[in-house]
GROMACS .gro file of C-alpha atoms in nm:
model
  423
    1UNK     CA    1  -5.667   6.416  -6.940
    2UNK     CA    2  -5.336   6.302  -6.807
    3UNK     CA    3  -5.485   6.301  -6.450
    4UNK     CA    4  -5.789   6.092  -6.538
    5UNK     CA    5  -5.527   5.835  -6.706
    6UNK     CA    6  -5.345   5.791  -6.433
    7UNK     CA    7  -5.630   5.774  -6.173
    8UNK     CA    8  -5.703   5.475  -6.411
    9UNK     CA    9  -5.389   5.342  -6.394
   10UNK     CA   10  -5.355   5.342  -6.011
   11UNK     CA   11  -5.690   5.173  -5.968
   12UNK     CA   12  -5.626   4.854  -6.201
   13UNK     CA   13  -5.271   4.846  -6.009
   14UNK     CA   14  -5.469   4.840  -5.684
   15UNK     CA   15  -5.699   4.595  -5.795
   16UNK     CA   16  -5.379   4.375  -5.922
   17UNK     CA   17  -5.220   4.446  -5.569
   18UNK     CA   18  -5.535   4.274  -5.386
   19UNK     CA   19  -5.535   3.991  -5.609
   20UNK     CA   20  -5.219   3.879  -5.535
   21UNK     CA   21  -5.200   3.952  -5.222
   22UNK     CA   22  -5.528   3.855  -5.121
   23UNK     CA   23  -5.528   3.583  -4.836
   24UNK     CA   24  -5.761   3.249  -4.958
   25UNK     CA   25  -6.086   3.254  -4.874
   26UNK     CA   26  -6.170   2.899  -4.750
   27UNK     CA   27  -6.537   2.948  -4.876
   28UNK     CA   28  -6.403   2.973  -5.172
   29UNK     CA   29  -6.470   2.646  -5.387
   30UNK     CA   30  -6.165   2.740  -5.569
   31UNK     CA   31  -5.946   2.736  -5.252
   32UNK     CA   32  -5.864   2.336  -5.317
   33UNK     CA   33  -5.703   2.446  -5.658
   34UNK     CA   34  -5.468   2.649  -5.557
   35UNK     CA   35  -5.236   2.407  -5.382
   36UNK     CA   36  -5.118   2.285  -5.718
   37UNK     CA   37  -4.864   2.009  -5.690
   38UNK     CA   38  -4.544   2.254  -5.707
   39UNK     CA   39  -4.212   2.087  -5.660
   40UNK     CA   40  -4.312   1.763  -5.826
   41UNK     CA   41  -4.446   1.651  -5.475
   42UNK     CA   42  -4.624   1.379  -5.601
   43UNK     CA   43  -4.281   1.221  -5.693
   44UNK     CA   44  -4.093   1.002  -5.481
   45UNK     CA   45  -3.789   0.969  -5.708
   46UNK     CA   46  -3.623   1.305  -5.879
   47UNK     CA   47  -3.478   1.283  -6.262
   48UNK     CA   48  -3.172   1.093  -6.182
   49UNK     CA   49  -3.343   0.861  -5.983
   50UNK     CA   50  -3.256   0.939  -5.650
   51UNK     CA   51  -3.550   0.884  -5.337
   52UNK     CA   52  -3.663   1.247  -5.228
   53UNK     CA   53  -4.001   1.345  -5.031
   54UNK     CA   54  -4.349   1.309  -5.158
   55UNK     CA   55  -4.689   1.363  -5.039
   56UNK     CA   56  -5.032   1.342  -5.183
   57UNK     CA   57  -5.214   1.589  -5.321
   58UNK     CA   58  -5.368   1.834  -5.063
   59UNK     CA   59  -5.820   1.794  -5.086
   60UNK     CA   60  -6.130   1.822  -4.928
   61UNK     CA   61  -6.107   1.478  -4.685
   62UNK     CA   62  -6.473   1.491  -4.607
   63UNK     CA   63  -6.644   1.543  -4.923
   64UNK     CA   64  -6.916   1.286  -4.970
   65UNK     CA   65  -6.818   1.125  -4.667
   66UNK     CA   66  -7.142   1.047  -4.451
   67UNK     CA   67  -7.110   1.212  -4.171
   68UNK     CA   68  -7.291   1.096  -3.843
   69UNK     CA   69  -7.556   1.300  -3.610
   70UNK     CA   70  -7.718   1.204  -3.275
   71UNK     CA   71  -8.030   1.411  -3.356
   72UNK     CA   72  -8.199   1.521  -3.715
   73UNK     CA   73  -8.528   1.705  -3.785
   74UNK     CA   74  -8.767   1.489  -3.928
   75UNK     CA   75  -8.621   1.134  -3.802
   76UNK     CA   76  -8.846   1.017  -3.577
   77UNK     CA   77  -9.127   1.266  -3.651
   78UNK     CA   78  -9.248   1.554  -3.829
   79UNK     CA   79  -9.113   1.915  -3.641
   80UNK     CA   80  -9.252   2.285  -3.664
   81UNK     CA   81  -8.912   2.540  -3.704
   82UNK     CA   82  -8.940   2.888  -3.746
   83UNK     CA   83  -8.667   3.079  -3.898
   84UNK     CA   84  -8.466   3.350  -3.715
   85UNK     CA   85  -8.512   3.673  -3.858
   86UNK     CA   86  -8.440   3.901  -3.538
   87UNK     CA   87  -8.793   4.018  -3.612
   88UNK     CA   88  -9.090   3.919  -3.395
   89UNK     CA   89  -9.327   3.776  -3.649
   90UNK     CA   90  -9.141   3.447  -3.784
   91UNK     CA   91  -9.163   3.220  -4.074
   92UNK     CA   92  -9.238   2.866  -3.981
   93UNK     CA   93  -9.218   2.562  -4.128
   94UNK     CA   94  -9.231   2.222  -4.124
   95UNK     CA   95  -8.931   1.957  -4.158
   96UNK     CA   96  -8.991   1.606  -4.292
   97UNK     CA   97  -8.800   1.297  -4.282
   98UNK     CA   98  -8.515   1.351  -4.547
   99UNK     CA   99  -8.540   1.746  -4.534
  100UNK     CA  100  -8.262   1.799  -4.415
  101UNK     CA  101  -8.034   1.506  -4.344
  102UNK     CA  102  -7.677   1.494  -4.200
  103UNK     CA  103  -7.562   1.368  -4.610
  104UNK     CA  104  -7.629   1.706  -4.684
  105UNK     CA  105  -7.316   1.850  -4.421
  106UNK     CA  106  -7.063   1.684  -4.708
  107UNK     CA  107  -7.246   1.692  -5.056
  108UNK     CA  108  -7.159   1.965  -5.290
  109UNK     CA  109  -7.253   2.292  -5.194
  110UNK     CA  110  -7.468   2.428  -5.476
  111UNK     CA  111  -7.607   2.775  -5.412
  112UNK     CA  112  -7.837   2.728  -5.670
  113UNK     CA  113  -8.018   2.467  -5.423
  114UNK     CA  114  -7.889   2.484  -5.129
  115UNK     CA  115  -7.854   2.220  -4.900
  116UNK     CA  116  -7.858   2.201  -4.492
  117UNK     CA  117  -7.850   1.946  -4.206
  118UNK     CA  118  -8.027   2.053  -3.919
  119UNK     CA  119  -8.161   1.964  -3.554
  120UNK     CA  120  -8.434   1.945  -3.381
  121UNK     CA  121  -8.600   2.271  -3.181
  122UNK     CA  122  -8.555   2.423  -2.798
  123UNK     CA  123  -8.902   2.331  -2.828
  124UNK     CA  124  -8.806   1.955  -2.864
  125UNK     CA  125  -8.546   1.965  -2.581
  126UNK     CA  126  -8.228   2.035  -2.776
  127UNK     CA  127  -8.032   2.279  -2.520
  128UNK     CA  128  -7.744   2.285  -2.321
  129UNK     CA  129  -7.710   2.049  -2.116
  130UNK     CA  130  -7.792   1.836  -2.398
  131UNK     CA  131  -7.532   1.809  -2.687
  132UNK     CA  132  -7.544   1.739  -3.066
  133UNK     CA  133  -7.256   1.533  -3.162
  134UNK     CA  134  -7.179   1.511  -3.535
  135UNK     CA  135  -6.935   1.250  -3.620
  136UNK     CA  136  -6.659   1.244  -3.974
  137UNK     CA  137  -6.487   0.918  -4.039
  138UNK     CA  138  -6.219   0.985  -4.249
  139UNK     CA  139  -6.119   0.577  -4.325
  140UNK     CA  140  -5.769   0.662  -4.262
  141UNK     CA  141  -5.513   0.877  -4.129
  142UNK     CA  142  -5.473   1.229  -4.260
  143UNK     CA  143  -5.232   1.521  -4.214
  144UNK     CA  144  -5.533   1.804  -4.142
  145UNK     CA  145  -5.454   2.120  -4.191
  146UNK     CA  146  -5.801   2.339  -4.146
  147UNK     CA  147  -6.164   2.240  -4.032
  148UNK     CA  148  -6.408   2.476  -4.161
  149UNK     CA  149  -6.778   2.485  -4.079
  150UNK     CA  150  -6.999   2.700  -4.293
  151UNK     CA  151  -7.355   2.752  -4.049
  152UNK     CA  152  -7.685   2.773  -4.162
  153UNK     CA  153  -7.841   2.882  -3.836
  154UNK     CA  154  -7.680   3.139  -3.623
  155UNK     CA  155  -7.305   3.028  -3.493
  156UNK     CA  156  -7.362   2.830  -3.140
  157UNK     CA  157  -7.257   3.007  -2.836
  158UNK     CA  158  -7.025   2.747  -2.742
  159UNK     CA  159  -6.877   2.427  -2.960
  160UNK     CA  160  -6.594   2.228  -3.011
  161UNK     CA  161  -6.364   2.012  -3.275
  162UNK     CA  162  -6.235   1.618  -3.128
  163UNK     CA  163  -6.047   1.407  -3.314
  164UNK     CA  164  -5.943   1.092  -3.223
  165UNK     CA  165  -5.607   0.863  -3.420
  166UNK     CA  166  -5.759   0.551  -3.450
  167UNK     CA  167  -6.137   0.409  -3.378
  168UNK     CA  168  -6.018   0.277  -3.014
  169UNK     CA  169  -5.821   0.547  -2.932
  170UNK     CA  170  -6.018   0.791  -2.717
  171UNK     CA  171  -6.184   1.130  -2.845
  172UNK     CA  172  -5.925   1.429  -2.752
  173UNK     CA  173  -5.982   1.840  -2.792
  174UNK     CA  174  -5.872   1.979  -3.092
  175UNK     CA  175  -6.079   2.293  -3.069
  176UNK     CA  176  -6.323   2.560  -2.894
  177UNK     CA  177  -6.548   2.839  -2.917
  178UNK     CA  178  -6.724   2.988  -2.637
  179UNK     CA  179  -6.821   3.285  -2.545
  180UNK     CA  180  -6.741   3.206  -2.174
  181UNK     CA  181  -6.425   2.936  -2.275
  182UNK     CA  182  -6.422   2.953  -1.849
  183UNK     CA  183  -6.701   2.864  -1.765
  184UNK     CA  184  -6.816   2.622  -2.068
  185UNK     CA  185  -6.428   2.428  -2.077
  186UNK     CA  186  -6.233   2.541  -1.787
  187UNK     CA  187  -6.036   2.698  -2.025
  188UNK     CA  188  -5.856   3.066  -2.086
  189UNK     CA  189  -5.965   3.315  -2.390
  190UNK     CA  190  -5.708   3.249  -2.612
  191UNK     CA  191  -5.571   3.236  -3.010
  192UNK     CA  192  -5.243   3.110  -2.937
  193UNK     CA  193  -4.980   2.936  -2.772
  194UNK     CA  194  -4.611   2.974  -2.602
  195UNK     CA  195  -4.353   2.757  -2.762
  196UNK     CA  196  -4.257   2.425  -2.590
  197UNK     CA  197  -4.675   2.415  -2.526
  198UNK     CA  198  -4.761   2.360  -2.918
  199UNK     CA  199  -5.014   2.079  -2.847
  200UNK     CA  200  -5.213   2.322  -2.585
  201UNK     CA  201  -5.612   2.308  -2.661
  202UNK     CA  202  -5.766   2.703  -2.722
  203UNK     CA  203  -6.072   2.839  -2.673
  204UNK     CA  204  -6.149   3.143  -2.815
  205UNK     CA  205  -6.464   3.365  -2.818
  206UNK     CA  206  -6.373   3.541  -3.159
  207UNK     CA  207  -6.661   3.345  -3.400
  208UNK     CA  208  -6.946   3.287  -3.061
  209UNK     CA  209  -7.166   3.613  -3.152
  210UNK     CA  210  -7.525   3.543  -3.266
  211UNK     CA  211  -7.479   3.782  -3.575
  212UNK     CA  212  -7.514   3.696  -3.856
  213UNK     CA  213  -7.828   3.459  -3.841
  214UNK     CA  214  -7.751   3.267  -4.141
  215UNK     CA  215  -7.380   3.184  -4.319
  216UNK     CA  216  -7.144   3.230  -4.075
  217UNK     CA  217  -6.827   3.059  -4.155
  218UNK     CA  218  -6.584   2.954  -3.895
  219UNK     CA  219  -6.228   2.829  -3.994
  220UNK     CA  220  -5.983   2.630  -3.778
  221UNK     CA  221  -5.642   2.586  -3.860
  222UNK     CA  222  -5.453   2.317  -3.676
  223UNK     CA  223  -5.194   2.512  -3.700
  224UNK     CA  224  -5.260   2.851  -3.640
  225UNK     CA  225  -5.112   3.052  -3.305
  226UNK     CA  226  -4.852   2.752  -3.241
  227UNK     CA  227  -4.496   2.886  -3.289
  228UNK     CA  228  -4.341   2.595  -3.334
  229UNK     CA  229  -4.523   2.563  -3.679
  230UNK     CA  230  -4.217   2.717  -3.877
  231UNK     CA  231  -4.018   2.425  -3.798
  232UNK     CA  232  -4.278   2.144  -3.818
  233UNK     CA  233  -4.053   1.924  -3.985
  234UNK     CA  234  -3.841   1.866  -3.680
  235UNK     CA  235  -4.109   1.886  -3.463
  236UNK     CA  236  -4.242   1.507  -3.383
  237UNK     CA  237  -4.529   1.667  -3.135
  238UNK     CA  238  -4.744   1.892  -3.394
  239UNK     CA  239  -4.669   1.645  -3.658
  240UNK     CA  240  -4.898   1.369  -3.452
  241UNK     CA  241  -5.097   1.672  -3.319
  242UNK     CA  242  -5.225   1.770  -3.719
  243UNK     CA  243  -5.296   1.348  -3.744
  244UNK     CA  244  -5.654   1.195  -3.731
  245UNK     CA  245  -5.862   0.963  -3.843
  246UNK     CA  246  -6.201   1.063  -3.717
  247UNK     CA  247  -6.333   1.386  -3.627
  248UNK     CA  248  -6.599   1.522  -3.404
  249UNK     CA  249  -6.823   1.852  -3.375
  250UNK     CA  250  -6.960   1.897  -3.072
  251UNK     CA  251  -7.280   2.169  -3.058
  252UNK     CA  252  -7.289   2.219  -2.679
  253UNK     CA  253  -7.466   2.560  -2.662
  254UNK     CA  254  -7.720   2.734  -2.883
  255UNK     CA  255  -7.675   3.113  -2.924
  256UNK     CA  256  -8.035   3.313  -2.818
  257UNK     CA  257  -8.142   3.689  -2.774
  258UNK     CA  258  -8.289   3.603  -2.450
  259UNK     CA  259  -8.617   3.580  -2.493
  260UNK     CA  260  -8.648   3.220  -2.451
  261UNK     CA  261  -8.721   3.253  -2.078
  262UNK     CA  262  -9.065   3.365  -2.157
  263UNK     CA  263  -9.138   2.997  -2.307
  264UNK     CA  264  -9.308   3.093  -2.620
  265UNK     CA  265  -9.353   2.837  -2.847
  266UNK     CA  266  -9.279   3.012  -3.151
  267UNK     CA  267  -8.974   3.134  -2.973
  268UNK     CA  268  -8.863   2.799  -2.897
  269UNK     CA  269  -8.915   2.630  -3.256
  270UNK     CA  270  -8.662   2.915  -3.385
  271UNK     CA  271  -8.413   2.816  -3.210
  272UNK     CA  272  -8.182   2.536  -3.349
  273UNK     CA  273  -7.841   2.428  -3.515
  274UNK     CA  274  -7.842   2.402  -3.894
  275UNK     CA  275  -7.497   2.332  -4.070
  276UNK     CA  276  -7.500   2.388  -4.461
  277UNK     CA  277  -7.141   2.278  -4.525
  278UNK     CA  278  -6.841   2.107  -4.343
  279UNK     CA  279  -6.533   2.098  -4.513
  280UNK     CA  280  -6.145   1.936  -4.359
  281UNK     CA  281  -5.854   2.050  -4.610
  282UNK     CA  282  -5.588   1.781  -4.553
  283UNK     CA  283  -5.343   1.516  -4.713
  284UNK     CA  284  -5.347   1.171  -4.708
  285UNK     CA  285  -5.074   1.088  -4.406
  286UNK     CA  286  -4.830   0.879  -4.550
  287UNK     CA  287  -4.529   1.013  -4.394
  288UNK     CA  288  -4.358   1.174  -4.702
  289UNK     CA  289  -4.307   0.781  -4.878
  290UNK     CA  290  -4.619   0.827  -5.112
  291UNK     CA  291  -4.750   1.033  -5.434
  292UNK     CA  292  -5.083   0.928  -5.408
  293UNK     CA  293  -5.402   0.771  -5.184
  294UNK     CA  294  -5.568   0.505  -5.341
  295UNK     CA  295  -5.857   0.306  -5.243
  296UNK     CA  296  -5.830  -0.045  -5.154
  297UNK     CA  297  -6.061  -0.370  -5.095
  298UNK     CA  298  -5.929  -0.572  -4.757
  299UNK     CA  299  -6.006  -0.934  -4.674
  300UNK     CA  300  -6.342  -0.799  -4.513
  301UNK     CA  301  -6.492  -0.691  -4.854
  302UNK     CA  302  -6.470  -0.296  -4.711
  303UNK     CA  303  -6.306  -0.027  -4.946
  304UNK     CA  304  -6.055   0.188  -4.742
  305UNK     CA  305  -5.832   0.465  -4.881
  306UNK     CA  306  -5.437   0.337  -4.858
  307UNK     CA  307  -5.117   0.502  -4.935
  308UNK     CA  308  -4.935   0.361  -5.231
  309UNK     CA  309  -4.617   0.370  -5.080
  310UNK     CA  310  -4.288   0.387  -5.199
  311UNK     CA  311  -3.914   0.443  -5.048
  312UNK     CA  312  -3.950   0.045  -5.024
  313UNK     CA  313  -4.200   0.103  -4.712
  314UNK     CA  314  -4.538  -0.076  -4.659
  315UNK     CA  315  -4.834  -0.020  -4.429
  316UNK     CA  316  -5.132   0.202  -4.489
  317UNK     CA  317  -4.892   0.499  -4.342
  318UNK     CA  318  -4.622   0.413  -4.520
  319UNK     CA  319  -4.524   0.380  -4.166
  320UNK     CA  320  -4.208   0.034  -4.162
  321UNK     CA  321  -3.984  -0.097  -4.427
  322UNK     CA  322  -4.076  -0.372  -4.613
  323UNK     CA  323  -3.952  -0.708  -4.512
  324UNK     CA  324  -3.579  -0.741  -4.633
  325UNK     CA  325  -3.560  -0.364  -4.628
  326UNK     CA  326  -3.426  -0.309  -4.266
  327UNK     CA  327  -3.089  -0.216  -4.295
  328UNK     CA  328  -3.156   0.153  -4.118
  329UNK     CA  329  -3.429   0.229  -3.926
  330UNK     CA  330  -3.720   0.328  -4.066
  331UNK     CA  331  -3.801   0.729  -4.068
  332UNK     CA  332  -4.023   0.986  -4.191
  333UNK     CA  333  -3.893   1.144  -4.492
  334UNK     CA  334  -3.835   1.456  -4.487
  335UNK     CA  335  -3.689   1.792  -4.747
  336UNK     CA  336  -3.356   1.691  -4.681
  337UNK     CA  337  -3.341   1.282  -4.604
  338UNK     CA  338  -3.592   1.063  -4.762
  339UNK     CA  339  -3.523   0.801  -4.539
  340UNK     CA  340  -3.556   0.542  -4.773
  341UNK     CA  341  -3.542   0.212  -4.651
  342UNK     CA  342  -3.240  -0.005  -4.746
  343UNK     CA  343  -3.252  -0.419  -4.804
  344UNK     CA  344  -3.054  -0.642  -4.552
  345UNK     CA  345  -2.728  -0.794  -4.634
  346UNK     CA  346  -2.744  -1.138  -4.498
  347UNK     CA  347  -2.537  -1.293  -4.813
  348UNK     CA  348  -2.850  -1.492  -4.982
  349UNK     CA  349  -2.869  -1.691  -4.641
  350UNK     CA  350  -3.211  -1.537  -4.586
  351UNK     CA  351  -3.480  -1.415  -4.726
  352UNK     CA  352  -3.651  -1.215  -4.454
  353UNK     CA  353  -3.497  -0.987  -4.143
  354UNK     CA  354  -3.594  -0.711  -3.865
  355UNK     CA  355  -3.409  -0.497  -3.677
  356UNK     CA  356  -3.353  -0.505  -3.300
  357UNK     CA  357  -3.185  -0.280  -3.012
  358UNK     CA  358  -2.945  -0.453  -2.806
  359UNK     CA  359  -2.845  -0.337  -2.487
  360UNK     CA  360  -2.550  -0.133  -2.606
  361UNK     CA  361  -2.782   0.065  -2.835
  362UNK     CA  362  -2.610  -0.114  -3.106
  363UNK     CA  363  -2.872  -0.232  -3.441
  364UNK     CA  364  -2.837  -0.637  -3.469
  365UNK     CA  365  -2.979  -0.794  -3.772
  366UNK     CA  366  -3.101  -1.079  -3.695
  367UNK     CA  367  -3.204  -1.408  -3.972
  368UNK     CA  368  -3.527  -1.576  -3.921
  369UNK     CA  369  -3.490  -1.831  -4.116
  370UNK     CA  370  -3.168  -1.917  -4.035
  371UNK     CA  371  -3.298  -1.961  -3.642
  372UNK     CA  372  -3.577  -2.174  -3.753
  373UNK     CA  373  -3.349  -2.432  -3.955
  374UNK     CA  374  -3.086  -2.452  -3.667
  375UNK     CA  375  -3.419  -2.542  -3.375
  376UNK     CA  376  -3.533  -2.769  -3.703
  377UNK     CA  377  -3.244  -2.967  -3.692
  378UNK     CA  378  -3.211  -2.986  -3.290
  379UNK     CA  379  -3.556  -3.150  -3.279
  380UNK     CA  380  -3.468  -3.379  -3.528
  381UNK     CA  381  -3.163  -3.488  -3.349
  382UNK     CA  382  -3.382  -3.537  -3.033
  383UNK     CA  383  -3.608  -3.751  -3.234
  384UNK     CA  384  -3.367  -4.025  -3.366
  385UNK     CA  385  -3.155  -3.995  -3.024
  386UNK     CA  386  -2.890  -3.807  -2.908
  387UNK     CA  387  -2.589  -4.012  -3.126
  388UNK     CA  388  -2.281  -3.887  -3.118
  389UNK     CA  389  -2.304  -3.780  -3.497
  390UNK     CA  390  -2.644  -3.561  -3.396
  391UNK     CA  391  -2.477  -3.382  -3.091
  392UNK     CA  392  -2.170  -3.362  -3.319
  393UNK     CA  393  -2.365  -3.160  -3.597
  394UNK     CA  394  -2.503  -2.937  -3.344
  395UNK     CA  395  -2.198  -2.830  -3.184
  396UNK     CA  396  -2.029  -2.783  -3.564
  397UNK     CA  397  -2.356  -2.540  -3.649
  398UNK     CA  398  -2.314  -2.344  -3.350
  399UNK     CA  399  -1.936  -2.276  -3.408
  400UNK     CA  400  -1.968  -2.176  -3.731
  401UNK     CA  401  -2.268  -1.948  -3.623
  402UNK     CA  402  -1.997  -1.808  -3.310
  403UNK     CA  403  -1.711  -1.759  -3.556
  404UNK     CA  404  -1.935  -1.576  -3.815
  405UNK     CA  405  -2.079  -1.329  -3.568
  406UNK     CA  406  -1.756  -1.204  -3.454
  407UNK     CA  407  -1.622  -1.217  -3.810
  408UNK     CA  408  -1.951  -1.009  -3.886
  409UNK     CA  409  -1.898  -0.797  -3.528
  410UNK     CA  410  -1.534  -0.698  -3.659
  411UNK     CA  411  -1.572  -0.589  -4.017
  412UNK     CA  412  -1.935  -0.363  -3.991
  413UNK     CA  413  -1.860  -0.203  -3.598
  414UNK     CA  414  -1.771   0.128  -3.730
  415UNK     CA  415  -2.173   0.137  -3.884
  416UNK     CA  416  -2.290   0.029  -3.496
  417UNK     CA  417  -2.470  -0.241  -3.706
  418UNK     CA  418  -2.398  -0.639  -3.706
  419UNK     CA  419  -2.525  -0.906  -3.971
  420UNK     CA  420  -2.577  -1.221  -3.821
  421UNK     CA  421  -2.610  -1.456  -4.048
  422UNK     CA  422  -2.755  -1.787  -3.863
  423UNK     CA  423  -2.643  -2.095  -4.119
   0.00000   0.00000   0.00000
């Protein structure tokens, strides 16, 4: 009796072991709940009111986000497919305009009716050399942190991940899978990287099998294999390496048994790419000054996704002070310095002021206004002649601006940082 107790014990222990200890499953819907917002990292200001680190919370970035294909079953015409069973005889069918559009790569993934995006056939031409290109605008800048593809179809042979920072920046790697990364991308077979070579683009052959024929999953994380990773923080090179605004899959190579050599027609139309689900777990990049994304209507009428910044930054990164905030150089915040941007100290003679290196790496601060007024009143005084009263203003102006500077110079030189305040 005692024995059969605790064989009962030890198996709801076990089962309590794997649940905690139990890595996420990213095809798990639930996976987006567990990063709950621990820390308060939605708040830019602790309890006492002091500026501290804060980022969005983390999401699916390409939920319900139209996603873009160069080809679709059904487009332009009506296509046979036959599904791949790994069986001779083969169930065909037919796909119609709207069957299977490239919507259905970002909608919600119901299992109860299940949703695909798929190409067209071998039998229609689609075969290395020619590639599929499915395109994700995110709107905005975000801090990704895994790419996962769930496939319909068998997994391709060989595909890759681009993303790209801005829409005229140009399309880099992020990602491949091949299951001859030589011969497809000039690259080695490889899961990870040497520190000092954290940006490196790897190909791996681990997910380019063509088992199983339907649901295979494939998960990148940008940050997987790179060493460096532990102290991302510091590190300015994988923090701009996890940063896009647009991604890219690329199906370059279908996976086959062989048999379409023989040209079969049948054999052809079962060969295709068919993506159920595409998912991008990420965080709105706004450099640790915001809580929160929102969305927001520009001049153009368009509705983009902006940071609501804090820290007394602006931009849709959070990424420069606010005008009348550069006393330090702007920074990205981080667990130990917010880098909150400070106002200038220019004594109420100006309302506006940037910061600027000088050539003894000093910080000058520099008043806008104050430059305006003084060529204001020079092209006055050229107007109504050069009297002596005119030329005698100037030359006033200008001392007062030379005695101020050094005054200025004098008392902040210990900071390495000079308000000039131009009268």
């Amino acid at each position: 009796m005692n024995r059969e107790r605790h064989k009962k014990i030890f198996i709801l222990l076990a089962i309590c072991l794997i649940t905690v200890f139990a890595e996420p499953d990213p095809l798990d819907e639930l996976f987006y709940s567990r990063f709950s917002k621990n820390r308060d990292e939605d708040k830019c200001y602790d309890d006492n009111g002091r500026p501290q680190r804060c980022i969005p919370p983390f999401e699916n970035a390409a939920f319900n986000v139209l996603m873009e294909a160069t080809n679709t079953c059904g487009q332009d015409r009506q296509t046979e497919f036959c599904k791949q069973t790994g069986v001779q005889r083969k169930s065909c069918e037919i796909c119609r305009y709207g069957d299977h559009l490239a919507s259905f790569l970002t909608d919600y993934d119901n299992n109860d009716n299940a949703t695909w995006w798929q190409s067209e056939t071998m039998y229609e031409g689609i075969q290395y050399p020619n590639q599929v290109n499915l395109t994700l605008p995110l709107g905005k800048t975000f801090d990704i942190t895994y790419v996962r593809v769930l496939f319909e179809s068998p997994r391709p042979e060989s595909w890759g991940i681009y993303k790209r920072k801005n829409e005229n920046s140009p399309w880099e790697p992020y990602q491949f899978y091949s299951a001859s990364c030589r011969d497809m991308y000039d690259l080695p077979d490889s899961k990870e990287t040497v520190r000092g070579d954290d940006t490196r683009v790897l190909c791996t052959s681990i997910y380019s099998d063509i088992s199983p024929l339907t649901k295979g999953a494939v998960a990148y994380s940008t940050l997987e294999g790179r060493p460096s990773a532990y102290n991302f923080e510091s590190n300015t090179a994988l923090q701009e390496w996890v940063q896009a605004t647009d991604l890219r899959i690329t199906l370059d190579k279908m996976n086959t048994f062989g048999d379409e050599v023989f040209g079969d027609d049948q054999v052809l139309k079962s060969y295709y790419y068919a993506i159920a689900d595409v998912a991008v777990g990420a965080r709105c990049a706004c450099n640790g000054h915001a809580g929160e994304c929102v969305n927001s209507t520009s001049v153009d009428g368009k509705t983009r996704r902006v940071c609501r910044c804090e820290h007394n930054t602006a931009g849709p990164d959070c990424n420069e002070c606010m005008p009348f905030f550069n006393d330090a150089p702007w920074g990205r915040a981080t667990t130990k310095d917010a880098h909150e941007c400070k106002p200038c100290n220019c004594n109420g003679y100006s309302e506006r002021c940037f910061l600027i290196k000088n050539y003894t790496k000093s910080l000058v601060m520099v008043d806008i206004v104050s430059i305006v007024e003084l060529i204001v009143m020079v092209r006055i005084a050229n107007v109504v002649g050069r009297t002596f009263i005119s030329v005698l203003k100037i030359i006033i102006v200008l001392l007062v601006i030379a005695m101020k500077s050094v005054q200025e110079v004098y008392n902040v030189t210990a900071k390495e940082s000079v308000n000039v305040n131009l009268v």
